Tab-separated table of C-alpha atoms and ligand atoms in Angstrom:
chain	number	residue	atom	x	y	z
A	1	MET	CA	-9.391	-33.544	-7.957
A	2	SER	CA	-12.540	-35.579	-7.370
A	3	GLU	CA	-13.532	-36.723	-3.853
A	4	ALA	CA	-12.556	-40.328	-4.767
A	5	GLN	CA	-9.101	-39.131	-5.957
A	6	ILE	CA	-8.560	-37.160	-2.713
A	7	LYS	CA	-9.520	-40.265	-0.673
A	8	ASP	CA	-7.126	-42.446	-2.693
A	9	SER	CA	-4.231	-40.054	-2.288
A	10	ARG	CA	-4.872	-39.908	1.495
A	11	THR	CA	-4.873	-43.689	1.677
A	12	GLU	CA	-1.668	-43.815	-0.378
A	13	HIS	CA	-0.081	-41.199	1.959
A	14	SER	CA	-1.012	-43.158	5.136
A	15	ARG	CA	0.260	-46.392	3.600
A	16	SER	CA	3.584	-44.766	2.894
A	17	LEU	CA	3.776	-43.393	6.471
A	18	GLU	CA	3.003	-46.832	7.812
A	19	ALA	CA	5.674	-48.408	5.644
A	20	GLN	CA	8.268	-45.868	6.807
A	21	PHE	CA	7.243	-46.504	10.385
A	22	GLU	CA	7.548	-50.302	9.994
A	23	ALA	CA	10.998	-49.811	8.388
A	24	ARG	CA	12.177	-47.726	11.340
A	25	ILE	CA	10.973	-50.408	13.764
A	26	ALA	CA	12.856	-53.044	11.699
A	27	ARG	CA	16.024	-50.955	11.917
A	28	ASP	CA	15.628	-50.804	15.726
A	29	GLU	CA	15.250	-47.026	15.646
A	30	LYS	CA	13.531	-45.382	18.607
A	31	ILE	CA	10.105	-43.849	17.943
A	32	GLU	CA	9.805	-40.439	19.687
A	33	PRO	CA	6.597	-38.698	20.824
A	34	LYS	CA	6.366	-36.255	17.904
A	35	ASP	CA	7.068	-38.874	15.258
A	36	TRP	CA	4.256	-40.310	13.171
A	37	MET	CA	2.906	-43.558	14.621
A	38	PRO	CA	-0.133	-45.736	13.925
A	39	GLU	CA	-3.073	-44.942	16.257
A	40	LYS	CA	-3.035	-48.505	17.581
A	41	TYR	CA	0.696	-48.281	18.480
A	42	ARG	CA	-0.053	-45.093	20.456
A	43	LYS	CA	-3.066	-46.613	22.231
A	44	THR	CA	-1.356	-49.853	23.140
A	45	HIS	CA	1.592	-47.945	24.589
A	46	ILE	CA	-0.785	-45.745	26.672
A	47	ARG	CA	-2.378	-48.961	27.908
A	48	GLN	CA	0.800	-50.759	28.895
A	49	MET	CA	2.749	-47.792	30.145
A	50	SER	CA	-0.067	-46.411	32.241
A	51	GLN	CA	-0.768	-49.831	33.728
A	52	HIS	CA	2.880	-50.060	34.497
A	53	ALA	CA	2.789	-46.628	36.239
A	54	HIS	CA	-0.349	-47.530	38.212
A	55	SER	CA	1.388	-50.742	39.326
A	56	GLU	CA	4.331	-48.794	40.733
A	57	ILE	CA	2.157	-46.484	42.865
A	58	VAL	CA	-0.371	-49.115	43.944
A	59	GLY	CA	2.636	-51.397	44.599
A	60	ALA	CA	3.841	-49.035	47.294
A	61	LEU	CA	0.769	-49.683	49.455
A	62	PRO	CA	1.542	-53.232	50.750
A	63	GLU	CA	5.054	-52.035	51.723
A	64	GLY	CA	3.889	-48.699	53.091
A	65	ASN	CA	2.052	-50.583	55.794
A	66	TRP	CA	5.324	-51.790	57.223
A	67	ILE	CA	7.258	-48.518	57.454
A	68	THR	CA	6.242	-47.969	61.071
A	69	ARG	CA	6.784	-51.638	61.949
A	70	ALA	CA	10.246	-52.221	60.422
A	71	PRO	CA	12.401	-54.084	62.989
A	72	SER	CA	15.306	-51.618	63.072
A	73	LEU	CA	16.262	-48.108	61.965
A	74	ARG	CA	18.413	-49.546	59.185
A	75	ARG	CA	15.517	-51.617	57.797
A	76	LYS	CA	13.178	-48.596	58.073
A	77	VAL	CA	15.579	-46.363	56.096
A	78	ALA	CA	16.036	-48.926	53.361
A	79	LEU	CA	12.295	-49.593	53.113
A	80	LEU	CA	11.508	-45.886	52.961
A	81	ALA	CA	14.090	-45.367	50.199
A	82	LYS	CA	12.684	-48.244	48.232
A	83	ILE	CA	9.067	-47.012	48.464
A	84	GLN	CA	10.195	-43.576	47.495
A	85	ASP	CA	11.864	-45.068	44.379
A	86	GLU	CA	8.705	-46.974	43.389
A	87	ILE	CA	6.656	-43.723	43.555
A	88	GLY	CA	9.354	-41.992	41.490
A	89	HIS	CA	9.090	-44.820	38.898
A	90	GLY	CA	5.386	-44.186	38.718
A	91	LEU	CA	6.012	-40.495	38.097
A	92	TYR	CA	8.524	-41.053	35.218
A	93	LEU	CA	6.098	-43.536	33.681
A	94	TYR	CA	3.160	-41.147	33.925
A	95	SER	CA	5.257	-38.383	32.358
A	96	ALA	CA	6.398	-40.720	29.577
A	97	THR	CA	2.751	-41.767	28.969
A	98	GLU	CA	1.602	-38.131	28.821
A	99	THR	CA	3.946	-37.629	25.823
A	100	LEU	CA	1.468	-39.745	23.872
A	101	GLY	CA	-1.325	-37.150	24.264
A	102	ILE	CA	-3.210	-38.194	27.373
A	103	THR	CA	-3.414	-36.160	30.554
A	104	ARG	CA	-2.453	-37.203	34.062
A	105	ASN	CA	-6.045	-36.587	35.181
A	106	GLU	CA	-7.370	-38.936	32.480
A	107	LEU	CA	-4.907	-41.596	33.546
A	108	PHE	CA	-6.007	-41.439	37.179
A	109	GLU	CA	-9.637	-41.387	36.158
A	110	GLN	CA	-8.992	-44.660	34.303
A	111	LEU	CA	-7.334	-46.165	37.383
A	112	HIS	CA	-10.046	-45.049	39.778
A	113	THR	CA	-12.885	-46.270	37.600
A	114	GLY	CA	-11.305	-49.672	37.041
A	115	LYS	CA	-10.829	-49.029	33.288
A	116	ALA	CA	-7.068	-49.380	33.635
A	117	LYS	CA	-5.526	-52.400	35.309
A	118	TYR	CA	-2.508	-52.626	37.612
A	119	SER	CA	-0.409	-55.692	38.454
A	120	SER	CA	-2.380	-58.454	40.053
A	121	ILE	CA	0.425	-59.032	42.631
A	122	PHE	CA	-0.414	-55.884	44.597
A	123	ASN	CA	-3.829	-57.282	45.547
A	124	TYR	CA	-2.262	-59.674	48.045
A	125	PRO	CA	-1.768	-58.662	51.696
A	126	ALA	CA	1.650	-58.202	53.344
A	127	VAL	CA	1.043	-59.810	56.702
A	128	THR	CA	4.507	-60.387	58.223
A	129	TRP	CA	7.886	-58.676	58.102
A	130	ALA	CA	9.133	-61.554	55.947
A	131	ASP	CA	6.717	-60.355	53.271
A	132	MET	CA	8.959	-57.256	52.858
A	133	GLY	CA	11.696	-59.674	52.008
A	134	ALA	CA	9.575	-61.722	49.621
A	135	ILE	CA	8.259	-58.638	47.817
A	136	GLY	CA	11.767	-57.254	47.257
A	137	TRP	CA	13.275	-60.564	46.208
A	138	LEU	CA	10.430	-62.019	44.143
A	139	VAL	CA	8.241	-59.109	43.038
A	140	ASP	CA	11.110	-56.726	42.237
A	141	GLY	CA	13.047	-59.726	40.894
A	142	ALA	CA	10.154	-60.448	38.441
A	143	ALA	CA	9.853	-56.758	37.659
A	144	ILE	CA	13.528	-56.550	36.711
A	145	ILE	CA	13.404	-59.522	34.348
A	146	ASN	CA	10.413	-57.950	32.618
A	147	GLN	CA	11.918	-54.481	32.564
A	148	VAL	CA	15.407	-55.354	31.361
A	149	ALA	CA	13.667	-56.627	28.213
A	150	LEU	CA	11.717	-53.382	28.010
A	151	CYS	CA	14.956	-51.297	27.929
A	152	GLY	CA	15.019	-52.347	24.283
A	153	ALA	CA	11.404	-51.231	23.644
A	154	SER	CA	10.844	-49.204	20.478
A	155	PHE	CA	9.169	-46.158	22.081
A	156	GLY	CA	12.085	-43.918	23.273
A	157	PRO	CA	10.595	-42.397	26.485
A	158	TYR	CA	9.539	-45.867	27.740
A	159	ALA	CA	12.863	-47.510	26.965
A	160	ARG	CA	14.895	-44.688	28.595
A	161	ALA	CA	12.699	-44.699	31.723
A	162	MET	CA	13.320	-48.440	32.020
A	163	VAL	CA	17.112	-48.062	32.040
A	164	ARG	CA	17.054	-45.971	35.258
A	165	ILE	CA	14.234	-47.949	36.778
A	166	CYS	CA	16.107	-51.257	36.388
A	167	LYS	CA	19.137	-49.863	38.222
A	168	GLU	CA	16.964	-48.940	41.168
A	169	GLU	CA	15.045	-52.194	41.053
A	170	SER	CA	18.220	-54.159	41.509
A	171	PHE	CA	18.827	-52.397	44.884
A	172	HIS	CA	15.242	-53.342	45.845
A	173	GLN	CA	15.754	-56.931	44.906
A	174	ARG	CA	18.879	-57.204	47.013
A	175	GLN	CA	17.368	-55.512	50.044
A	176	GLY	CA	14.503	-58.043	49.919
A	177	TYR	CA	16.812	-61.014	49.486
A	178	GLU	CA	18.943	-59.822	52.380
A	179	ILE	CA	15.909	-59.560	54.670
A	180	LEU	CA	15.115	-63.240	53.940
A	181	LEU	CA	18.753	-64.303	54.199
A	182	THR	CA	18.882	-62.738	57.712
A	183	LEU	CA	15.630	-64.414	58.763
A	184	THR	CA	16.781	-67.819	57.518
A	185	LYS	CA	19.895	-67.510	59.721
A	186	GLY	CA	17.740	-66.703	62.734
A	187	THR	CA	15.479	-68.680	65.094
A	188	GLN	CA	13.217	-71.468	63.913
A	189	GLU	CA	10.284	-69.089	64.143
A	190	GLN	CA	12.063	-66.636	61.863
A	191	LYS	CA	12.970	-69.375	59.333
A	192	ASP	CA	9.304	-70.491	59.332
A	193	MET	CA	8.257	-66.917	58.685
A	194	ALA	CA	10.550	-66.660	55.685
A	195	GLN	CA	9.296	-69.956	54.233
A	196	ASP	CA	5.660	-68.965	54.796
A	197	ALA	CA	6.241	-65.701	52.929
A	198	LEU	CA	7.822	-67.623	50.011
A	199	ASN	CA	4.842	-70.024	50.012
A	200	ARG	CA	2.349	-67.191	49.719
A	201	TRP	CA	4.228	-64.943	47.207
A	202	TRP	CA	5.636	-67.572	44.786
A	203	TRP	CA	2.605	-68.320	42.686
A	204	PRO	CA	1.303	-64.746	42.496
A	205	SER	CA	4.845	-63.718	41.368
A	206	LEU	CA	4.647	-66.166	38.448
A	207	MET	CA	1.282	-64.677	37.544
A	208	MET	CA	2.840	-61.211	37.261
A	209	PHE	CA	4.143	-62.133	33.774
A	210	GLY	CA	0.546	-62.383	32.515
A	211	PRO	CA	-1.372	-65.162	30.838
A	212	THR	CA	0.419	-67.929	28.809
A	213	ASP	CA	1.401	-66.827	25.318
A	214	ASP	CA	-1.509	-68.717	23.663
A	215	GLU	CA	-3.967	-66.845	25.980
A	216	SER	CA	-2.330	-63.455	25.642
A	217	PRO	CA	-4.278	-61.283	23.133
A	218	ASN	CA	-1.657	-58.470	23.084
A	219	THR	CA	1.700	-60.331	22.820
A	220	ALA	CA	1.842	-61.014	19.088
A	221	GLN	CA	1.293	-57.343	18.005
A	222	SER	CA	3.418	-55.988	20.855
A	223	MET	CA	6.323	-58.195	19.820
A	224	LYS	CA	5.989	-56.990	16.195
A	225	TRP	CA	6.160	-53.379	17.385
A	226	LYS	CA	9.029	-54.197	19.753
A	227	LEU	CA	6.980	-52.929	22.667
A	228	LYS	CA	7.601	-56.327	24.167
A	229	ARG	CA	10.959	-57.963	23.402
A	230	LYS	CA	10.203	-61.292	25.094
A	231	THR	CA	6.896	-63.123	25.525
A	232	ASN	CA	5.168	-63.665	28.861
A	233	ASP	CA	6.168	-67.375	28.948
A	234	GLU	CA	9.774	-66.639	28.022
A	235	LEU	CA	10.081	-64.084	30.856
A	236	ARG	CA	8.356	-66.385	33.391
A	237	GLN	CA	10.747	-69.219	32.550
A	238	GLN	CA	13.735	-66.905	32.925
A	239	PHE	CA	12.376	-65.872	36.407
A	240	VAL	CA	11.978	-69.456	37.571
A	241	ASP	CA	15.416	-70.452	36.321
A	242	GLN	CA	17.046	-67.467	38.088
A	243	THR	CA	15.126	-67.706	41.353
A	244	VAL	CA	15.317	-71.413	42.175
A	245	PRO	CA	19.083	-71.418	42.878
A	246	GLN	CA	18.646	-68.249	45.004
A	247	ALA	CA	16.061	-70.028	47.165
A	248	GLU	CA	18.406	-73.019	47.501
A	249	LEU	CA	21.261	-70.794	48.597
A	250	ILE	CA	19.297	-69.554	51.600
A	251	GLY	CA	17.711	-72.913	52.421
A	252	LEU	CA	14.150	-72.089	51.316
A	253	THR	CA	11.897	-74.501	49.414
A	254	ILE	CA	9.945	-73.410	46.375
A	255	PRO	CA	6.335	-74.531	47.028
A	256	ASP	CA	5.994	-76.562	43.855
A	257	SER	CA	6.203	-80.384	43.911
A	258	ASP	CA	6.444	-80.476	40.087
A	259	LEU	CA	9.542	-78.258	40.011
A	260	LYS	CA	12.255	-80.257	38.265
A	261	TRP	CA	15.446	-79.457	36.263
A	262	ASN	CA	14.999	-80.318	32.591
A	263	GLU	CA	18.393	-81.015	31.076
A	264	THR	CA	17.065	-80.916	27.511
A	265	LYS	CA	15.603	-77.431	27.710
A	266	LYS	CA	18.272	-76.318	30.240
A	267	GLY	CA	15.578	-74.860	32.475
A	268	TYR	CA	13.112	-75.928	35.149
A	269	ASN	CA	9.766	-77.563	34.536
A	270	PHE	CA	7.265	-76.151	36.913
A	271	GLY	CA	3.660	-76.905	38.038
A	272	ASP	CA	0.446	-75.510	36.765
A	273	ILE	CA	-0.446	-71.936	37.597
A	274	ASN	CA	-3.945	-71.334	38.997
A	275	TRP	CA	-5.243	-69.132	36.129
A	276	ASP	CA	-8.675	-68.987	37.665
A	277	GLU	CA	-7.242	-67.231	40.698
A	278	PHE	CA	-5.265	-64.932	38.369
A	279	TRP	CA	-8.374	-63.783	36.441
A	280	GLN	CA	-10.390	-63.413	39.598
A	281	VAL	CA	-7.741	-61.048	40.943
A	282	VAL	CA	-7.451	-59.200	37.604
A	283	LYS	CA	-11.213	-58.732	37.603
A	284	GLY	CA	-11.175	-57.060	40.945
A	285	HIS	CA	-11.950	-60.020	43.255
A	286	GLY	CA	-8.549	-60.517	44.889
A	287	PRO	CA	-8.002	-60.303	48.634
A	288	CYS	CA	-7.105	-56.590	48.706
A	289	ASN	CA	-8.468	-55.027	45.443
A	290	LYS	CA	-11.134	-52.936	47.174
A	291	GLU	CA	-8.695	-51.798	49.920
A	292	ARG	CA	-6.060	-50.734	47.389
A	293	MET	CA	-8.491	-48.710	45.300
A	294	LYS	CA	-9.973	-47.068	48.389
A	295	ALA	CA	-6.516	-45.992	49.514
A	296	ARG	CA	-5.615	-44.562	46.080
A	297	ILE	CA	-8.861	-42.661	45.631
A	298	SER	CA	-8.630	-41.247	49.114
A	299	ALA	CA	-5.002	-40.124	48.443
A	300	TRP	CA	-6.100	-38.500	45.179
A	301	ASN	CA	-8.960	-36.611	46.881
A	302	LYS	CA	-6.842	-35.570	49.853
A	303	GLY	CA	-4.174	-34.254	47.462
A	304	GLN	CA	-6.616	-32.012	45.604
A	305	TRP	CA	-5.618	-28.873	47.591
A	306	VAL	CA	-1.943	-29.445	46.648
A	307	ARG	CA	-2.728	-29.611	42.947
A	308	ASP	CA	-4.975	-26.559	43.269
A	309	ALA	CA	-2.234	-24.634	45.100
A	310	ALA	CA	0.378	-25.692	42.483
A	311	MET	CA	-1.886	-24.571	39.654
A	312	ALA	CA	-2.652	-21.212	41.362
A	313	HIS	CA	1.078	-20.614	41.868
A	314	ALA	CA	1.868	-21.437	38.249
A	315	GLU	CA	-0.867	-19.116	37.006
A	316	LYS	CA	0.445	-16.280	39.256
A	317	GLN	CA	4.006	-16.854	37.924
A	318	GLN	CA	2.730	-16.876	34.361
A	319	SER	CA	0.815	-13.618	34.713
A	320	LYS	CA	3.861	-11.960	36.450
A	321	ASN	CA	6.042	-13.018	33.575
A	322	LEU	CA	3.503	-11.689	31.062
A	323	ASN	CA	3.333	-8.324	32.931
A	324	LYS	CA	7.162	-8.135	32.865
A	325	ALA	CA	7.183	-8.782	29.069
A	326	VAL	CA	4.714	-5.938	28.454
B	401	FAQ	N1	-1.907	-58.147	36.403
B	401	FAQ	O1	-2.244	-59.772	26.487
B	401	FAQ	P1	-1.582	-59.758	27.806
B	401	FAQ	C1	6.653	-53.602	39.747
B	401	FAQ	C2	-3.770	-58.128	31.692
B	401	FAQ	S1	6.017	-53.123	38.301
B	401	FAQ	C3	-3.010	-57.513	35.961
B	401	FAQ	O2	-0.501	-60.709	28.051
B	401	FAQ	P2	0.240	-57.492	27.848
B	401	FAQ	C4	7.571	-52.710	40.535
B	401	FAQ	C5	-3.238	-57.255	30.560
B	401	FAQ	O3	-3.086	-55.904	30.991
B	401	FAQ	C6	4.894	-54.456	37.878
B	401	FAQ	N2	-3.352	-57.550	34.644
B	401	FAQ	O4	-1.181	-58.232	28.100
B	401	FAQ	C7	7.288	-52.773	41.970
B	401	FAQ	C8	-4.270	-57.459	29.504
B	401	FAQ	O5	-5.419	-56.666	29.795
B	401	FAQ	P3	-5.837	-55.315	28.933
B	401	FAQ	C9	4.161	-54.149	36.658
B	401	FAQ	C10	-2.597	-58.306	33.823
B	401	FAQ	O6	0.102	-56.109	28.221
B	401	FAQ	C11	7.764	-53.812	42.726
B	401	FAQ	C12	-4.780	-58.917	29.726
B	401	FAQ	O7	-4.358	-59.211	31.094
B	401	FAQ	N3	4.996	-54.272	35.535
B	401	FAQ	O8	6.380	-54.694	40.161
B	401	FAQ	C13	-1.446	-58.998	34.289
B	401	FAQ	O9	0.728	-57.807	26.432
B	401	FAQ	C14	7.502	-53.886	44.097
B	401	FAQ	C15	-4.105	-59.846	28.735
B	401	FAQ	O10	-2.693	-59.957	28.939
B	401	FAQ	C16	4.565	-53.932	34.289
B	401	FAQ	O11	3.498	-53.420	34.128
B	401	FAQ	C17	-1.132	-58.876	35.646
B	401	FAQ	N4	-0.061	-59.582	36.175
B	401	FAQ	O12	1.250	-58.215	28.865
B	401	FAQ	C18	6.500	-51.791	42.590
B	401	FAQ	C19	5.542	-54.152	33.186
B	401	FAQ	N5	-0.918	-59.669	33.198
B	401	FAQ	O13	-4.704	-54.324	29.256
B	401	FAQ	C20	6.229	-51.830	43.945
B	401	FAQ	C21	5.033	-53.695	31.828
B	401	FAQ	C22	-1.697	-59.391	32.162
B	401	FAQ	O14	-5.762	-55.733	27.480
B	401	FAQ	C23	6.751	-52.874	44.727
B	401	FAQ	N6	3.985	-54.519	31.314
B	401	FAQ	N7	-2.699	-58.602	32.496
B	401	FAQ	O15	-7.127	-54.887	29.411
B	401	FAQ	C24	4.077	-55.655	30.654
B	401	FAQ	O16	5.159	-56.150	30.436
B	401	FAQ	C25	2.851	-56.348	30.103
B	401	FAQ	O17	1.810	-55.371	30.123
B	401	FAQ	C26	2.395	-57.574	30.856
B	401	FAQ	C27	1.113	-58.090	30.233
B	401	FAQ	C28	3.452	-58.662	30.711
B	401	FAQ	C29	2.174	-57.259	32.366
């Protein structure tokens, strides 16, 4: 066979693999780690899944600040359990991402050098106890809407991780809402604190869903590959429609003078999002970006001895097992 013929047959072979892959996606079959997949599919999953994992562990930082200041033992226990869940979500997601042929060390390197993003929302400060309520209600509420759609994602390990994660997130959402419900039934000062938290977290929560569809470079391809099952704007609309009645129920006001029910679309019209602020935060210039990264890098460095000890133990075990086998 000539060189040109070999090249042609390779191209033919990869076209046929690609066609089989597309057919599996069309049939809603799950793609598993050892299956053939286009390189771009692999890379875009590493990008989204690792950013999702980073968001879970960076997301524990604003809440972590409140463990020692929770107003009662019951609140402390619930907050601790929630934070522990978030870290666990990060770990499932890192493991799921590793099945795509990237190491945990590489993933952390990308986070620490700023190559990988994490959700913009976690660059805002949690300044009062009511913020624990707003994070659970709004941030976890937004995360659930996004993640329920991802339970139908085409990559098996991601979709399966999402099923469990969503169950846990619904407990988080309720614990946050209940914190705010309690505050709104309290003194005027407590009500004001709840409203102030909603005022500060509302718009950043809408930004969590990412840029509008016409400004989102990844959505079209990710929808074709069924990595995303709904677009950024569809999910954002769903979040607004679900959350407005919840705010009304506890007597809080959404800080948006343009918010209005639209009977034709059977959903709310809402005001303009400050996309300038969003991109500033994404680019590292939010109120807490530097603080968050400093905390993560410090935790990574301080944990080096644990990783070293675990590796030394694993090596010892392996050599013991080898000796037994001989
Ligand atoms: N923040 O083309 P698109 C949680 C980036 S978990 C920062 O639309 P895509 C649990 C985007 O990466 C919350 N960056 O991108 C919890 C892309 O840049 P790249 C996290 C953002 O991927 C609760 C560029 O902008 N959830 O909260 C953001 O198709 C409480 C263009 O955007 C997930 O990660 C943003 N908000 O859609 C934990 C869910 N939005 O990568 C603790 C999975 C966009 O090309 C406490 N991820 N960018 O350099 C997704 O669904 C998608 O990745 C989107 C973005 C929807 C976030």
